[in-house]
Each structure stands twice: as structure tokens, then as C-alpha cells.
mmCIF file of C-alpha atoms in Angstrom:
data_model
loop_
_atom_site.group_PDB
_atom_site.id
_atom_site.type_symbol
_atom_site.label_atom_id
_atom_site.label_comp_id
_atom_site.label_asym_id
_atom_site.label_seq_id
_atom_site.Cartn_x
_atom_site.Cartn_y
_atom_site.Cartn_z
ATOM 1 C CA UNK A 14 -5.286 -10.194 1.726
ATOM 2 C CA UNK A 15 -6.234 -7.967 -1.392
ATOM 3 C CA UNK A 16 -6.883 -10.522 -4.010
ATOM 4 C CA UNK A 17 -6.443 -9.176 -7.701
ATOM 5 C CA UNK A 18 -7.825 -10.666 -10.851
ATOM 6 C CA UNK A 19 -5.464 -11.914 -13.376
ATOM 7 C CA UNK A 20 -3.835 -9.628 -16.079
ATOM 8 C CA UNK A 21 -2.429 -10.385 -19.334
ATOM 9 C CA UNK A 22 1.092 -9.224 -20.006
ATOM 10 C CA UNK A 23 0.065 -6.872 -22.420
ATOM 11 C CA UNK A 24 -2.094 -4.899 -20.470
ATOM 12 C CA UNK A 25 1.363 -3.810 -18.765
ATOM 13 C CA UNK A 26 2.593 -2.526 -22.256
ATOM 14 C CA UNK A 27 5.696 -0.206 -20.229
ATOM 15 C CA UNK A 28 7.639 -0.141 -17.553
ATOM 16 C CA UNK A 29 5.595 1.493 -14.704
ATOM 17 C CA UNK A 30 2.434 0.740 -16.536
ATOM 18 C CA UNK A 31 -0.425 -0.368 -14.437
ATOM 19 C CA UNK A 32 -3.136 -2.348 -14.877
ATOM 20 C CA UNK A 33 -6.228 -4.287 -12.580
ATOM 21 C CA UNK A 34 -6.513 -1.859 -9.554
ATOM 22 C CA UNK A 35 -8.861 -2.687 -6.653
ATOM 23 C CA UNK A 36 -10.316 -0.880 -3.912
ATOM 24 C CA UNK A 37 -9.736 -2.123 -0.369
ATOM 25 C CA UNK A 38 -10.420 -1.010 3.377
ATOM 26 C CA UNK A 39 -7.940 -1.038 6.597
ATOM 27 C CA UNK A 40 -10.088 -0.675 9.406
ATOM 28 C CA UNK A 41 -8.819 0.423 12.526
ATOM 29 C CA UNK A 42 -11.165 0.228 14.901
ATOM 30 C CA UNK A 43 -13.241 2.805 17.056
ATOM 31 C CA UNK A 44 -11.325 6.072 18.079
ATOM 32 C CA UNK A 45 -11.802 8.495 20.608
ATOM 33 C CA UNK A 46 -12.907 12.107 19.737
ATOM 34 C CA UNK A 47 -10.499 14.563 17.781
ATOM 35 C CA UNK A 48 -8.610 11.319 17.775
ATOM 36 C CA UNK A 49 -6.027 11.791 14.423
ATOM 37 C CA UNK A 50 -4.658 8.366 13.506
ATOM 38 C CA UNK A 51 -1.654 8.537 11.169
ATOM 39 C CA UNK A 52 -0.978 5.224 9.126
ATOM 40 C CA UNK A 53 2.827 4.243 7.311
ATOM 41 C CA UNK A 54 2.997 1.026 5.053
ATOM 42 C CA UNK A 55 6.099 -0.643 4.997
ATOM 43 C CA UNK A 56 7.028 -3.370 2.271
ATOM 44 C CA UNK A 57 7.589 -6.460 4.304
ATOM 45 C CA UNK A 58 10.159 -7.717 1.478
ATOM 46 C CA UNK A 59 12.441 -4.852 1.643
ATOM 47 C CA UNK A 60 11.778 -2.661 4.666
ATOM 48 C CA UNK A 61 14.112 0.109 2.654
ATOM 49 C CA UNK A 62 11.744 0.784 -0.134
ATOM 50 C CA UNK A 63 10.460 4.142 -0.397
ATOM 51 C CA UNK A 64 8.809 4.177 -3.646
ATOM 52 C CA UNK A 65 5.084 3.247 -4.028
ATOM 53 C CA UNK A 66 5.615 -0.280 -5.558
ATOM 54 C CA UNK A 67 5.728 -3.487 -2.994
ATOM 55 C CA UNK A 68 8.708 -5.985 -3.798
ATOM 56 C CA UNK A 69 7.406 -9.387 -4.772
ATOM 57 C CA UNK A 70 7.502 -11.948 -2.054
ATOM 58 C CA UNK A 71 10.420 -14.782 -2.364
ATOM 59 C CA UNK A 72 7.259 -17.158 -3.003
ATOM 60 C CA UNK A 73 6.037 -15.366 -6.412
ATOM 61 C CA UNK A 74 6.815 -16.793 -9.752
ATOM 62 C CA UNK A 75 6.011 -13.808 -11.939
ATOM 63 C CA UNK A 76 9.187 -11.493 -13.129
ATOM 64 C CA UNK A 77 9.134 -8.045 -13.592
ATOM 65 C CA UNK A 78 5.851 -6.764 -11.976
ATOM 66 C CA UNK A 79 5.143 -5.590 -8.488
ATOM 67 C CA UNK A 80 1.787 -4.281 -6.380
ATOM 68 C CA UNK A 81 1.773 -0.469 -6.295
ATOM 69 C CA UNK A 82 -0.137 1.061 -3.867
ATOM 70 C CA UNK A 83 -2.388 4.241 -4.002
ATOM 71 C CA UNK A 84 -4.493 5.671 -1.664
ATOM 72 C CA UNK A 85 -8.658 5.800 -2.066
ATOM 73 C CA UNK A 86 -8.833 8.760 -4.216
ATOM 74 C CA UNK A 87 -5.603 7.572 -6.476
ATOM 75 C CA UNK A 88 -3.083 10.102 -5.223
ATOM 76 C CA UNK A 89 0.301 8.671 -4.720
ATOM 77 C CA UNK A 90 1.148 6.892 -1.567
ATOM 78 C CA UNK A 91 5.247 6.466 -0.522
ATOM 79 C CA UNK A 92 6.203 3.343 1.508
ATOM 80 C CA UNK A 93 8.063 4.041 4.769
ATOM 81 C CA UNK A 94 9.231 2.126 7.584
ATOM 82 C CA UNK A 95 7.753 1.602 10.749
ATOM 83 C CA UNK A 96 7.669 4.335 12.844
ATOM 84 C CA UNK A 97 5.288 4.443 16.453
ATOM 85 C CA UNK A 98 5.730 7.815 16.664
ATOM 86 C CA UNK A 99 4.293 11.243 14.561
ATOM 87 C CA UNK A 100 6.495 13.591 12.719
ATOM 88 C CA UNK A 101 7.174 15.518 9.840
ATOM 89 C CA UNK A 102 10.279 13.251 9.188
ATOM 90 C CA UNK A 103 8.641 9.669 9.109
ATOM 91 C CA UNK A 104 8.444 9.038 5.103
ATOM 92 C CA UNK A 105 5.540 7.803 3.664
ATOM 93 C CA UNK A 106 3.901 8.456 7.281
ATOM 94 C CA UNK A 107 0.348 10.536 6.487
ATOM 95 C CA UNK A 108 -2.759 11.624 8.504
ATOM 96 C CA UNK A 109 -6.083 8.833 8.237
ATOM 97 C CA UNK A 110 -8.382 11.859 9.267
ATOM 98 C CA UNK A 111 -9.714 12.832 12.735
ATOM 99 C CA UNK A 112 -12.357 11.360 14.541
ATOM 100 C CA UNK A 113 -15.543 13.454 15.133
ATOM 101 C CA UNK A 114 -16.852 11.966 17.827
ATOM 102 C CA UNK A 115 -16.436 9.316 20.915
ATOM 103 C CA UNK A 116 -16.284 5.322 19.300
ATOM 104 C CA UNK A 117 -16.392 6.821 15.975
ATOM 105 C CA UNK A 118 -14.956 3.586 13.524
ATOM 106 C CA UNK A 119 -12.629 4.640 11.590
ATOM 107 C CA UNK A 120 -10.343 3.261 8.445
ATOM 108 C CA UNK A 121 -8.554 3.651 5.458
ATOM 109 C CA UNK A 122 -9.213 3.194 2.070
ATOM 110 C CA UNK A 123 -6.382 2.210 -0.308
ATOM 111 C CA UNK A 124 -6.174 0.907 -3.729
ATOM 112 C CA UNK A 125 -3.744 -1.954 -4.869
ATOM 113 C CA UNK A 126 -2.652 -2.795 -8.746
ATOM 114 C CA UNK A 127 -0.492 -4.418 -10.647
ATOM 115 C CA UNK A 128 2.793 -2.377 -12.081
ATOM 116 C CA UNK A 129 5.141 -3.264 -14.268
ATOM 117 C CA UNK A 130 8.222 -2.916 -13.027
ATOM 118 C CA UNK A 131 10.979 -4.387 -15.460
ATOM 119 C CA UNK A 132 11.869 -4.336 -19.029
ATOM 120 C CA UNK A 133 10.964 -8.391 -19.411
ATOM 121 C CA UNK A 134 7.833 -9.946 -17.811
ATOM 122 C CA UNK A 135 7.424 -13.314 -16.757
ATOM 123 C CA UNK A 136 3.766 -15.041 -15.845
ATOM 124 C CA UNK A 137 3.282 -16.386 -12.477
ATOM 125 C CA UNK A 138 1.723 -15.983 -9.130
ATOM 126 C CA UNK A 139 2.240 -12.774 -7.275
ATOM 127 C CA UNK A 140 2.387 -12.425 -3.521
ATOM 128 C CA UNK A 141 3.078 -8.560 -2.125
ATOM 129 C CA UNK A 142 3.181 -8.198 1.834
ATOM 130 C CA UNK A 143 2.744 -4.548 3.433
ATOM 131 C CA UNK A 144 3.154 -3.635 7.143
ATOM 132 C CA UNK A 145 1.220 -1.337 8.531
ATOM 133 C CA UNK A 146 1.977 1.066 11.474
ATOM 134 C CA UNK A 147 -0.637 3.117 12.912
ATOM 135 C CA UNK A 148 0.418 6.043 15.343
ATOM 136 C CA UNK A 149 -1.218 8.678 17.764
ATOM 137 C CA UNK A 150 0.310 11.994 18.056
#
């Protein structure tokens, strides 16, 4: 759970506008050497979504806003869906890093925010849910 402080409406002035981001960790554990971990998030309310922006979960009472995800250093990040395998085709599938070493912990650093995501905006709790797949080539 990623929990993000409260926003006022008009800090999400547009649509697409986003506002509160926070910083958070994945780890996944120890990996062997030259081990290269590839990660895919998937947006457990609709597995089809490609875009960057997780649907709100059937229990949220907020309108028009989503969670957009990022990775650590703010470049875009595309939702996929969940794939067990490596390959060029997987969308939204990307390389972690590689391990250097024998036990070496490794994770990944994302970044979560709120984005506007409609023309009207209602207040309300907000509840996101993202799957994610790690794979070994």
C-alpha cells in the first residue's frame, strides 16, 4: 500500500494534471549474479489498460482522478498485462537492472500520484490496485 496525502481539487487544475507524488520501493528479494529481473504492472481494475494511469477501484468515492504511475527517476511507465515470460512484445514489460553479484537484494523504485483524469472532479477516497509480474529471461 502507497498511501498518498490528501489533495485539493484545485491542485488538479486540467485534465491529466498531477499533483502529490510519492516515492515508493518494490523489493524483490536477493538475486543471483548477472541475474536481470524484468518487472510489468498491470491495473488490477482493468487488466486492458495500457496507459500509465491505474483505474479507480469499485470501492473509491472520488470521480474523475486516477493514480498514475512513474518510475524512480519520473520517466513514463506503460501498464501491461501479466506476462511470465521476457520479450520485446510484452507492453509495459521493462528491465529492473542486473544483479552484480551472488544474493545481491534487489528492487524497484516507482513513484505514484494523483492525475486528473476527467473533465468534472468529485472528492472522495481513492483506492488504485497494481499487479505486478516479475520475469527471468
Amino acid at each position: 500500500m502507497v498511501p498518498l496525502d490528501p489533495v485539493d481539487a484545485s491542485q488538479l487544475a486540467a485534465t491529466g494534471k498531477t499533483a502529490t507524488t510519492t516515492g515508493f520501493t518494490i523489493p524483490l528479494g536477493t538475486c543471483g549474479k548477472n541475474a536481470k529481473p524484468y518487472i510489468t504492472l498491470t491495473d488490477s481494475a482493468n487488466l486492458g489498460n495500457r496507459t500509465s494511469d491505474l483505474t479507480l477501484a469499485p470501492s473509491s468515492t472520488a470521480k474523475g482522478v486516477g493514480i498514475r504511475l512513474t518510475k524512480g527517476d519520473g520517466s513514463a511507465l506503460q501498464l501491461g498485462a501479466q506476462n511470465t515470460s521476457v520479450s520485446a512484445n510484452n507492453v509495459g514489460q521493462f528491465l529492473v537492472g542486473t544483479s552484480p553479484a551472488d544474493n545481491t537484494p534487489m528492487s524497484i523504485k516507482l513513484n505514484a500520484a494523483y492525475v486528473r483524469t476527467a473533465e468534472k472532479i468529485e472528492a472522495g477516497s481513492v483506492k488504485a490496485d497494481a499487479i505486478f509480474t516479475v520475469a527471468y529471461p
